[in-house]
Coordinates of C-alpha atoms and ligand atoms in Angstrom, one line a residue:
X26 CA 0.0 0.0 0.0
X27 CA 1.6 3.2 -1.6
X28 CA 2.1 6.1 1.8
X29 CA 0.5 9.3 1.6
X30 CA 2.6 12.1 2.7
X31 CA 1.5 14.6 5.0
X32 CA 2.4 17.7 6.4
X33 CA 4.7 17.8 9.8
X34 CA 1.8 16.8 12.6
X35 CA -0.8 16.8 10.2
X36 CA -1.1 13.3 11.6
X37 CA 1.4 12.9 14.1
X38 CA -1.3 14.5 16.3
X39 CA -3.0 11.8 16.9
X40 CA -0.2 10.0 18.5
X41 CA 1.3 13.1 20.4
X42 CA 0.9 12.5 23.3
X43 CA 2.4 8.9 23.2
X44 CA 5.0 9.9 21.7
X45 CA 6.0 12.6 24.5
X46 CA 4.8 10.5 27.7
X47 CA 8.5 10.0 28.6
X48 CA 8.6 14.0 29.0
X49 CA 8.4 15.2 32.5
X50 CA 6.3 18.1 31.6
X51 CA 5.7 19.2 35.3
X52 CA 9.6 19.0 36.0
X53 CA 10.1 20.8 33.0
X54 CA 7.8 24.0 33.4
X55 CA 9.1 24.1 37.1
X56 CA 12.8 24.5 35.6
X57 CA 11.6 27.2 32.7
X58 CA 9.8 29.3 35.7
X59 CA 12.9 28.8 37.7
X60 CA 14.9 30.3 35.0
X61 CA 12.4 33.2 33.9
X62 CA 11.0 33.9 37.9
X63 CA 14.2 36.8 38.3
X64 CA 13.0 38.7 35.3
X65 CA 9.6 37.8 35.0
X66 CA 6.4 39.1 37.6
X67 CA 3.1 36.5 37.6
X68 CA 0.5 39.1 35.8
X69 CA 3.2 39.7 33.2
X70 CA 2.4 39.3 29.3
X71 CA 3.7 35.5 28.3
X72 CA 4.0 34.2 24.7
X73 CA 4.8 30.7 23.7
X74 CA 6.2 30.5 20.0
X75 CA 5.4 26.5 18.5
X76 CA 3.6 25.8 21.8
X77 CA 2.0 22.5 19.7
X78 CA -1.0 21.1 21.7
X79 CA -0.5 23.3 24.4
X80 CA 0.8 20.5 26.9
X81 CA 3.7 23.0 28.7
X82 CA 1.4 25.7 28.7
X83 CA -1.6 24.2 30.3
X84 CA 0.4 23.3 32.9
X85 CA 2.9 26.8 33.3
X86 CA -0.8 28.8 33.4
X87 CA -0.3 27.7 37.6
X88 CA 2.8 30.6 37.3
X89 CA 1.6 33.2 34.6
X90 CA -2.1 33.3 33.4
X91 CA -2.1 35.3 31.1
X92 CA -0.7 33.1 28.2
X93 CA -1.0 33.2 24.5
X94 CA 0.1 29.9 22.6
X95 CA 1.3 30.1 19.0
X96 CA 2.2 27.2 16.6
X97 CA 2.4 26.6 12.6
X98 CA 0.3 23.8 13.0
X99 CA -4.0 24.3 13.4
X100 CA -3.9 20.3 13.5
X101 CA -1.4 20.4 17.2
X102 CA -3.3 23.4 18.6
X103 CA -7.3 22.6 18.4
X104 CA -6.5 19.3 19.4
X105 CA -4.9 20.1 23.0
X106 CA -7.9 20.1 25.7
X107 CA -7.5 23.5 27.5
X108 CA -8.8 26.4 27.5
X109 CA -5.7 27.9 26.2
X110 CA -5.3 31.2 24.1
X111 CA -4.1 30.5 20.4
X112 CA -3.1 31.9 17.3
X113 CA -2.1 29.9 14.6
X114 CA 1.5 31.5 13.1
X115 CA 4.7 31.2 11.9
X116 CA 7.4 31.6 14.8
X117 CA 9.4 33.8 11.9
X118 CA 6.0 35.8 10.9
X119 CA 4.8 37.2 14.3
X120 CA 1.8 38.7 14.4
X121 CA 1.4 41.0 17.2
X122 CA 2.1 44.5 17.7
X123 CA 2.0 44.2 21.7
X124 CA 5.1 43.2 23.4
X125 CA 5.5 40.3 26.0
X126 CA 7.6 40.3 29.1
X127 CA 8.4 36.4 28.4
X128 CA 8.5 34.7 24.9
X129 CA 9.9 31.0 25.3
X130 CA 9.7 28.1 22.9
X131 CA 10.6 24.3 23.9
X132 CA 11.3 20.9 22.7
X133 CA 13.9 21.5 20.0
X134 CA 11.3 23.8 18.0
X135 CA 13.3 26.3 17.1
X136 CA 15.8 23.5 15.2
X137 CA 12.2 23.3 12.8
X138 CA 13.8 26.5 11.3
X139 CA 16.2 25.3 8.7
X140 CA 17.7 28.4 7.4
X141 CA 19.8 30.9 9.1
X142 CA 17.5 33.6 6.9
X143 CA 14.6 32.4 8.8
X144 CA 16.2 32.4 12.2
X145 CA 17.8 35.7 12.2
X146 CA 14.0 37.1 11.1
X147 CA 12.4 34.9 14.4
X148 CA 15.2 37.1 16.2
X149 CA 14.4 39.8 14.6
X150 CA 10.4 39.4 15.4
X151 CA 11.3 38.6 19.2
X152 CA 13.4 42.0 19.6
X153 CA 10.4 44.1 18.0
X154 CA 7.7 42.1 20.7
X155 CA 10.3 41.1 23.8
X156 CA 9.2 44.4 26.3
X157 CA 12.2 46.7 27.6
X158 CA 13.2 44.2 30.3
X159 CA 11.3 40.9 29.5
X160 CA 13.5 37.8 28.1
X161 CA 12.9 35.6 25.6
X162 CA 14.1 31.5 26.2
X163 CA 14.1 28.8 24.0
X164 CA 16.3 25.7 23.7
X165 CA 18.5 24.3 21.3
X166 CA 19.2 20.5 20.1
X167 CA 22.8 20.1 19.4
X168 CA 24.6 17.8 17.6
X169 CA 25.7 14.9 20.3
X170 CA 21.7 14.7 20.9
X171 CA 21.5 13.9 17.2
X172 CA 24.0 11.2 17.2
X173 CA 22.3 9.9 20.2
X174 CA 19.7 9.4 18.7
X175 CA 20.4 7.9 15.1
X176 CA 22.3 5.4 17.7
X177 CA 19.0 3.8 17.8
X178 CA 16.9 5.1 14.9
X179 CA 13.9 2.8 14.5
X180 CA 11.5 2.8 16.9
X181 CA 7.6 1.7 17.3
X182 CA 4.5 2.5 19.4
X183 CA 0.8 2.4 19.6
X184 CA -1.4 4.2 20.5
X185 CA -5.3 2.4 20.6
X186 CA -5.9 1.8 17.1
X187 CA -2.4 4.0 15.7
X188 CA 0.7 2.0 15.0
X189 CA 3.5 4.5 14.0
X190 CA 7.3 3.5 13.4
X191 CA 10.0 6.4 13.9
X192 CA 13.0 6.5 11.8
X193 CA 15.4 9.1 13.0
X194 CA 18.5 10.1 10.5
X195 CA 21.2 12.6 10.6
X196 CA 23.4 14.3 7.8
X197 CA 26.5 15.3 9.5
X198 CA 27.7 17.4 6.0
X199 CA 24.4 19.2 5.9
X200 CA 23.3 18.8 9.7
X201 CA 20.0 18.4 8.8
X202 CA 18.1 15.6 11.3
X203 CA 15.1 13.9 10.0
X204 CA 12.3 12.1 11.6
X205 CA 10.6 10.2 9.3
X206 CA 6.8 9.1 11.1
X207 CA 4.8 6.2 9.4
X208 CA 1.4 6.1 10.8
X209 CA -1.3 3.6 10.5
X210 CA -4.5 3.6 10.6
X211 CA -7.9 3.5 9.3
X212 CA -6.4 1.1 6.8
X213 CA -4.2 4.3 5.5
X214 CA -0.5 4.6 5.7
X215 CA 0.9 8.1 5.9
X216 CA 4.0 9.5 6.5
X217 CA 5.3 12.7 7.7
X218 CA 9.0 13.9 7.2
X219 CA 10.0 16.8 9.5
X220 CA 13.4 18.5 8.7
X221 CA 15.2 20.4 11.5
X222 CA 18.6 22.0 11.1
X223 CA 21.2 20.9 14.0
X224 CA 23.1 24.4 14.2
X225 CA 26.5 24.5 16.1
X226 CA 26.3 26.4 19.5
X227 CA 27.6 29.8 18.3
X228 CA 26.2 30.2 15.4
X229 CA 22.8 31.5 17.6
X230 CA 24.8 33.8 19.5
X231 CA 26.2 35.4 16.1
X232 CA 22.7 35.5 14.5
X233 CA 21.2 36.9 17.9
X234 CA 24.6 39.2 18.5
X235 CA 22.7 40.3 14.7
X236 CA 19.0 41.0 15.7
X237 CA 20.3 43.1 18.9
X238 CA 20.1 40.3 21.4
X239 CA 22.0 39.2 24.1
X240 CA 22.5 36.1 25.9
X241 CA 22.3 36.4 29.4
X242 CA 22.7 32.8 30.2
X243 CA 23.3 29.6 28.1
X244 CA 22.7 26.4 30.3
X245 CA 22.7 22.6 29.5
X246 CA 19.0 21.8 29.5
X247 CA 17.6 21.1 32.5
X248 CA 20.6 22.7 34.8
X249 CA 22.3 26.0 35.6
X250 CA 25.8 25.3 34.5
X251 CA 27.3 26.7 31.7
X252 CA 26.6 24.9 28.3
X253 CA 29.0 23.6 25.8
X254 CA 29.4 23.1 22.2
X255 CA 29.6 19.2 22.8
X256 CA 26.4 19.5 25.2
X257 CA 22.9 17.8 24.3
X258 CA 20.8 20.5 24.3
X259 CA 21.3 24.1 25.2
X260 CA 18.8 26.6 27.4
X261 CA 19.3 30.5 25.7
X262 CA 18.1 33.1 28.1
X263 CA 18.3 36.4 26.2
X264 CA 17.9 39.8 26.4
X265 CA 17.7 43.0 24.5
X266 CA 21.2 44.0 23.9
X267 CA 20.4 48.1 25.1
X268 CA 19.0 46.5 28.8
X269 CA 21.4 43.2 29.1
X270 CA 23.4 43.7 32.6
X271 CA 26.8 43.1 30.8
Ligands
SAM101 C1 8.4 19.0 19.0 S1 7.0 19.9 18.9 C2 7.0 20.8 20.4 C3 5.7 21.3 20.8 C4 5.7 21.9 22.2 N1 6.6 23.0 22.3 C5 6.0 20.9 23.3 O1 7.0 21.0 24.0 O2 5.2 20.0 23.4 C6 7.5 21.1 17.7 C7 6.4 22.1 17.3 O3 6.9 23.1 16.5 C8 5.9 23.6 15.6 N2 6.6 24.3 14.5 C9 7.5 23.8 13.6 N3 7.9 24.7 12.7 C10 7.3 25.9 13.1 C11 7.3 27.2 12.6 N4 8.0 27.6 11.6 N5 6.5 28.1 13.3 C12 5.7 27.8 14.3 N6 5.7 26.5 14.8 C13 6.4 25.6 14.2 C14 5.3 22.3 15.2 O4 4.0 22.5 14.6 C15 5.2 21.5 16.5 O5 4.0 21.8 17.2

């Protein structure tokens, strides 16, 4: 039977939540409001950039209300049960005029943008929305999280009725990582191939350094020391260059 290809979670949506049930997602929104608590007051404006079905934010409403999800995807953000705000967008096409006091964006979303033109215009957005002393944090796969990964590239799950196999692979010339998703059901077969771009540690800081931000911090994931260029993943917390602390 011949696959029909989709777009990136057009049907991966189904199987989510499966799919992310080894994500501590109550661990992980206590370490982002760790991180963001210093710069950040509870009634402040909060924006979540590719925010998917709304899964962190539903639970990070418990430290700022007043959130606004975004994502690319219409498929990942009406299917989330909460009562969420959401706007379907383009992380690089923002479009607000308002600024927020924290902008963040999780799970290796930000790799989805697989141009440098495209990530210096999300920086560029951020600076024009970020307010005078609000940060914006997002985190980073890096390469070793890659190879970890292709270490073991097949894997398999079900979810009721949905069978889906996950092939991961990684280009070390063009540092591109796919995940290739084949899911089943209804007697269909369709696959989804999402592309994201495994940049090297610095080159954010030069694209940021280019769109007038500043990184005030740049943890491993999930801690407060210092990251590296041979770390998993990498935590940005970043400023606006004319109110960073230098
Ligand atoms: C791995 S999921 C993470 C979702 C959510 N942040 C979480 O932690 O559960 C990646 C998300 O990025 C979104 N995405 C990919 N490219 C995007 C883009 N250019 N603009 C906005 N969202 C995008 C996808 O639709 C998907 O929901």
């Amino acid at each position: 039977m011949p696959d029909l290809e989709v777009r990136p979670y057009e049907k991966l949506v189904f199987v989510y939540d499966h799919l992310m049930s080894h994500v501590n997602y109550k661990l992980w929104t206590n370490y982002i409001y760790k991180l963001s608590k210093p710069y950040v007051s509870s009634n402040d404006k909060v924006l979540e950039l590719a925010g998917g079905n709304g899964m962190f934010s539903n639970i990070f409403l418990k430290f700022y209300p007043n959130i606004l999800v975004t994502d690319k995807s219409f498929e990942m953000l009406s299917s989330g049960k909460n009562k969420l705000r959401k706007v379907c967008c383009e992380m690089p096409y923002i479009p607000f005029k308002n600024k927020f006091d924290l902008i963040y964006c999780t799970f290796d979303s930000i790799n989805y943008l697989t141009n440098k033109k495209d990530l210096l215009k999300l920086f560029k957005e951020v600076y024009n929305i970020l307010s005078k002393n609000g940060i914006f944090t997002f985190d980073v796969s890096l390469e070793r999280n890659s190879l970890k990964y292709v270490a073991v590239p097949l894997r398999t799950g079900r979810r009721k009725n949905i069978r889906y196999k996950h092939l991961s692979l990684y280009n070390k010339n063009s540092r591109i990582h796919k995940n290739i998703f084949e899911i089943r059901f209804k007697g269909k077969i369709y696959k989804e191939i999402h592309r994201q771009k495994i940049y090297p540690l610095e080159a954010y800081f030069d694209l940021l350094e280019k769109a007038k931000l500043l990184a005030v911090a740049c943890y491993e994931s999930f801690s407060f020391e210092n990251a590296k260029p041979t770390s998993q993943r990498a935590q940005f917390i970043i400023k606006k260059i004319n109110n960073a602390v230098i």
